[in-house]
mmCIF file of the C-alpha atoms, coordinates in Angstrom:
data_MODEL
# 
_entry.id   MODEL 
# 
loop_
_atom_site.group_PDB 
_atom_site.id 
_atom_site.type_symbol 
_atom_site.label_atom_id 
_atom_site.label_alt_id 
_atom_site.label_comp_id 
_atom_site.label_asym_id 
_atom_site.label_entity_id 
_atom_site.label_seq_id 
_atom_site.pdbx_PDB_ins_code 
_atom_site.Cartn_x 
_atom_site.Cartn_y 
_atom_site.Cartn_z 
_atom_site.occupancy 
_atom_site.B_iso_or_equiv 
_atom_site.pdbx_formal_charge 
_atom_site.auth_seq_id 
_atom_site.auth_comp_id 
_atom_site.auth_asym_id 
_atom_site.auth_atom_id 
_atom_site.pdbx_PDB_model_num 
ATOM 1  C CA . ILE A 1 1  ? 47.354 -47.499 -49.000 1.00 0.00 ? 1  ILE A CA 1 
ATOM 2  C CA . ASN A 1 2  ? 49.525 -48.355 -51.187 1.00 0.00 ? 2  ASN A CA 1 
ATOM 3  C CA . GLY A 1 3  ? 52.489 -49.032 -48.622 1.00 0.00 ? 3  GLY A CA 1 
ATOM 4  C CA . SER A 1 4  ? 54.138 -48.049 -45.715 1.00 0.00 ? 4  SER A CA 1 
ATOM 5  C CA . ALA A 1 5  ? 57.726 -46.672 -43.910 1.00 0.00 ? 5  ALA A CA 1 
ATOM 6  C CA . TYR A 1 6  ? 58.954 -46.638 -40.655 1.00 0.00 ? 6  TYR A CA 1 
ATOM 7  C CA . THR A 1 7  ? 62.134 -43.847 -40.226 1.00 0.00 ? 7  THR A CA 1 
ATOM 8  C CA . THR A 1 8  ? 63.857 -42.108 -37.670 1.00 0.00 ? 8  THR A CA 1 
ATOM 9  C CA . ALA A 1 9  ? 65.806 -38.601 -37.162 1.00 0.00 ? 9  ALA A CA 1 
ATOM 10 C CA . SER A 1 10 ? 68.947 -40.981 -38.135 1.00 0.00 ? 10 SER A CA 1 
ATOM 11 C CA . SER A 1 11 ? 67.914 -42.044 -41.077 1.00 0.00 ? 11 SER A CA 1 
ATOM 12 C CA . ALA A 1 12 ? 67.639 -40.228 -44.751 1.00 0.00 ? 12 ALA A CA 1 
ATOM 13 C CA . ALA A 1 13 ? 64.601 -38.661 -46.071 1.00 0.00 ? 13 ALA A CA 1 
ATOM 14 C CA . ILE A 1 14 ? 61.874 -41.066 -47.009 1.00 0.00 ? 14 ILE A CA 1 
ATOM 15 C CA . THR A 1 15 ? 59.945 -40.522 -50.327 1.00 0.00 ? 15 THR A CA 1 
ATOM 16 C CA . PRO A 1 16 ? 57.262 -42.557 -51.669 1.00 0.00 ? 16 PRO A CA 1 
ATOM 17 C CA . THR A 1 17 ? 57.154 -44.771 -54.740 1.00 0.00 ? 17 THR A CA 1 
ATOM 18 C CA . THR A 1 18 ? 56.619 -43.463 -58.187 1.00 0.00 ? 18 THR A CA 1 
ATOM 19 C CA . GLY A 1 19 ? 52.768 -41.883 -58.506 1.00 0.00 ? 19 GLY A CA 1 
ATOM 20 C CA . ASN A 1 20 ? 52.669 -42.025 -54.888 1.00 0.00 ? 20 ASN A CA 1 
ATOM 21 C CA . VAL A 1 21 ? 52.712 -39.303 -51.959 1.00 0.00 ? 21 VAL A CA 1 
ATOM 22 C CA . TRP A 1 22 ? 52.466 -39.949 -48.176 1.00 0.00 ? 22 TRP A CA 1 
ATOM 23 C CA . ILE A 1 23 ? 49.254 -39.570 -47.164 1.00 0.00 ? 23 ILE A CA 1 
ATOM 24 C CA . ALA A 1 24 ? 49.288 -39.885 -43.224 1.00 0.00 ? 24 ALA A CA 1 
ATOM 25 C CA . ILE A 1 25 ? 51.958 -40.228 -40.721 1.00 0.00 ? 25 ILE A CA 1 
ATOM 26 C CA . THR A 1 26 ? 51.643 -41.468 -37.289 1.00 0.00 ? 26 THR A CA 1 
ATOM 27 C CA . ILE A 1 27 ? 53.852 -40.555 -34.620 1.00 0.00 ? 27 ILE A CA 1 
ATOM 28 C CA . LEU A 1 28 ? 55.656 -42.806 -32.925 1.00 0.00 ? 28 LEU A CA 1 
ATOM 29 C CA . THR A 1 29 ? 57.458 -40.906 -30.205 1.00 0.00 ? 29 THR A CA 1 
ATOM 30 C CA . ASP A 1 30 ? 57.204 -36.972 -30.237 1.00 0.00 ? 30 ASP A CA 1 
ATOM 31 C CA . THR A 1 31 ? 58.333 -35.903 -33.160 1.00 0.00 ? 31 THR A CA 1 
ATOM 32 C CA . VAL A 1 32 ? 60.002 -32.666 -34.815 1.00 0.00 ? 32 VAL A CA 1 
ATOM 33 C CA . PHE A 1 33 ? 60.359 -32.975 -38.675 1.00 0.00 ? 33 PHE A CA 1 
ATOM 34 C CA . ASP A 1 34 ? 63.779 -31.212 -39.870 1.00 0.00 ? 34 ASP A CA 1 
ATOM 35 C CA . SER A 1 35 ? 63.525 -27.743 -40.652 1.00 0.00 ? 35 SER A CA 1 
ATOM 36 C CA . ALA A 1 36 ? 64.295 -26.457 -44.071 1.00 0.00 ? 36 ALA A CA 1 
ATOM 37 C CA . SER A 1 37 ? 62.955 -29.707 -46.003 1.00 0.00 ? 37 SER A CA 1 
ATOM 38 C CA . GLY A 1 38 ? 61.106 -32.285 -43.332 1.00 0.00 ? 38 GLY A CA 1 
ATOM 39 C CA . LEU A 1 39 ? 58.148 -31.592 -44.489 1.00 0.00 ? 39 LEU A CA 1 
ATOM 40 C CA . VAL A 1 40 ? 57.531 -31.102 -48.232 1.00 0.00 ? 40 VAL A CA 1 
ATOM 41 C CA . ALA A 1 41 ? 54.139 -31.014 -49.222 1.00 0.00 ? 41 ALA A CA 1 
ATOM 42 C CA . GLU A 1 42 ? 52.657 -31.846 -52.921 1.00 0.00 ? 42 GLU A CA 1 
ATOM 43 C CA . SER A 1 43 ? 51.566 -28.305 -52.385 1.00 0.00 ? 43 SER A CA 1 
ATOM 44 C CA . SER A 1 44 ? 52.596 -25.679 -49.770 1.00 0.00 ? 44 SER A CA 1 
ATOM 45 C CA . THR A 1 45 ? 49.405 -23.776 -49.391 1.00 0.00 ? 45 THR A CA 1 
ATOM 46 C CA . ALA A 1 46 ? 47.101 -26.703 -48.929 1.00 0.00 ? 46 ALA A CA 1 
ATOM 47 C CA . TYR A 1 47 ? 48.780 -28.650 -46.162 1.00 0.00 ? 47 TYR A CA 1 
ATOM 48 C CA . ILE A 1 48 ? 51.347 -28.591 -43.263 1.00 0.00 ? 48 ILE A CA 1 
ATOM 49 C CA . ASN A 1 49 ? 54.712 -28.390 -44.416 1.00 0.00 ? 49 ASN A CA 1 
ATOM 50 C CA . THR A 1 50 ? 58.121 -27.297 -43.403 1.00 0.00 ? 50 THR A CA 1 
ATOM 51 C CA . GLU A 1 51 ? 58.391 -24.735 -45.940 1.00 0.00 ? 51 GLU A CA 1 
ATOM 52 C CA . GLY A 1 52 ? 55.022 -22.634 -46.393 1.00 0.00 ? 52 GLY A CA 1 
ATOM 53 C CA . ILE A 1 53 ? 52.289 -21.550 -44.372 1.00 0.00 ? 53 ILE A CA 1 
ATOM 54 C CA . GLY A 1 54 ? 50.144 -24.671 -45.537 1.00 0.00 ? 54 GLY A CA 1 
ATOM 55 C CA . GLY A 1 55 ? 45.936 -23.995 -46.101 1.00 0.00 ? 55 GLY A CA 1 
ATOM 56 C CA . GLY A 1 56 ? 43.888 -22.065 -45.011 1.00 0.00 ? 56 GLY A CA 1 
ATOM 57 C CA . ALA A 1 57 ? 44.498 -18.029 -43.311 1.00 0.00 ? 57 ALA A CA 1 
ATOM 58 C CA . ALA A 1 58 ? 47.468 -17.346 -40.878 1.00 0.00 ? 58 ALA A CA 1 
ATOM 59 C CA . GLY A 1 59 ? 48.764 -20.895 -40.948 1.00 0.00 ? 59 GLY A CA 1 
ATOM 60 C CA . LEU A 1 60 ? 52.677 -21.500 -39.933 1.00 0.00 ? 60 LEU A CA 1 
ATOM 61 C CA . VAL A 1 61 ? 55.277 -23.242 -40.851 1.00 0.00 ? 61 VAL A CA 1 
ATOM 62 C CA . VAL A 1 62 ? 55.287 -26.483 -38.901 1.00 0.00 ? 62 VAL A CA 1 
ATOM 63 C CA . ASP A 1 63 ? 59.542 -26.671 -38.742 1.00 0.00 ? 63 ASP A CA 1 
ATOM 64 C CA . SER A 1 64 ? 59.834 -26.373 -35.097 1.00 0.00 ? 64 SER A CA 1 
ATOM 65 C CA . VAL A 1 65 ? 56.868 -27.917 -34.088 1.00 0.00 ? 65 VAL A CA 1 
ATOM 66 C CA . THR A 1 66 ? 56.490 -30.905 -31.512 1.00 0.00 ? 66 THR A CA 1 
ATOM 67 C CA . PHE A 1 67 ? 54.023 -33.505 -32.603 1.00 0.00 ? 67 PHE A CA 1 
ATOM 68 C CA . PRO A 1 68 ? 53.256 -35.592 -29.612 1.00 0.00 ? 68 PRO A CA 1 
ATOM 69 C CA . LYS A 1 69 ? 53.513 -39.532 -30.013 1.00 0.00 ? 69 LYS A CA 1 
ATOM 70 C CA . GLY A 1 70 ? 50.522 -40.886 -30.984 1.00 0.00 ? 70 GLY A CA 1 
ATOM 71 C CA . VAL A 1 71 ? 48.957 -38.132 -32.889 1.00 0.00 ? 71 VAL A CA 1 
ATOM 72 C CA . THR A 1 72 ? 48.265 -38.815 -36.992 1.00 0.00 ? 72 THR A CA 1 
ATOM 73 C CA . ILE A 1 73 ? 49.007 -36.083 -39.228 1.00 0.00 ? 73 ILE A CA 1 
ATOM 74 C CA . TYR A 1 74 ? 47.281 -36.333 -43.179 1.00 0.00 ? 74 TYR A CA 1 
ATOM 75 C CA . GLY A 1 75 ? 48.029 -34.754 -45.799 1.00 0.00 ? 75 GLY A CA 1 
ATOM 76 C CA . ARG A 1 76 ? 50.316 -34.891 -49.164 1.00 0.00 ? 76 ARG A CA 1 
ATOM 77 C CA . TRP A 1 77 ? 54.031 -35.351 -48.651 1.00 0.00 ? 77 TRP A CA 1 
ATOM 78 C CA . THR A 1 78 ? 56.400 -35.911 -51.807 1.00 0.00 ? 78 THR A CA 1 
ATOM 79 C CA . GLU A 1 79 ? 59.360 -36.138 -49.082 1.00 0.00 ? 79 GLU A CA 1 
ATOM 80 C CA . ILE A 1 80 ? 59.701 -36.453 -44.908 1.00 0.00 ? 80 ILE A CA 1 
ATOM 81 C CA . ASP A 1 81 ? 62.990 -36.105 -42.816 1.00 0.00 ? 81 ASP A CA 1 
ATOM 82 C CA . VAL A 1 82 ? 62.966 -36.463 -39.397 1.00 0.00 ? 82 VAL A CA 1 
ATOM 83 C CA . ASN A 1 83 ? 64.939 -34.450 -37.184 1.00 0.00 ? 83 ASN A CA 1 
ATOM 84 C CA . SER A 1 84 ? 63.903 -36.578 -34.420 1.00 0.00 ? 84 SER A CA 1 
ATOM 85 C CA . GLY A 1 85 ? 61.641 -38.621 -32.954 1.00 0.00 ? 85 GLY A CA 1 
ATOM 86 C CA . THR A 1 86 ? 59.971 -41.493 -35.125 1.00 0.00 ? 86 THR A CA 1 
ATOM 87 C CA . ILE A 1 87 ? 57.074 -42.257 -37.516 1.00 0.00 ? 87 ILE A CA 1 
ATOM 88 C CA . VAL A 1 88 ? 55.207 -44.392 -39.374 1.00 0.00 ? 88 VAL A CA 1 
ATOM 89 C CA . ALA A 1 89 ? 54.451 -42.977 -43.019 1.00 0.00 ? 89 ALA A CA 1 
ATOM 90 C CA . TYR A 1 90 ? 51.611 -44.126 -45.249 1.00 0.00 ? 90 TYR A CA 1 
ATOM 91 C CA . GLN A 1 91 ? 51.710 -44.130 -49.073 1.00 0.00 ? 91 GLN A CA 1 
ATOM 92 C CA . GLY A 1 92 ? 48.618 -43.143 -51.166 1.00 0.00 ? 92 GLY A CA 1 
ATOM 93 C CA . ILE A 1 93 ? 47.956 -42.218 -54.853 1.00 0.00 ? 93 ILE A CA 1 
# 
């Protein structure tokens, strides 16, 4: 892990430092990501996101999904923007 960031719904979108991506997100309070660019995956066909279907067959866009507190999701994201809730995001290569 190359660092972490805390963000809430009232904050601007967060981006990782150069050469990194967000690799894990821990949900601190029930959270919904912004619909358009709330969870931008490095590959919209490989990881859950708010722009594409993610990996696998019949995956869904997660633009209106409420992630419950206590859950950690894993992937590779280049931008995270929270619509409601609170998270900690972790960076990696």
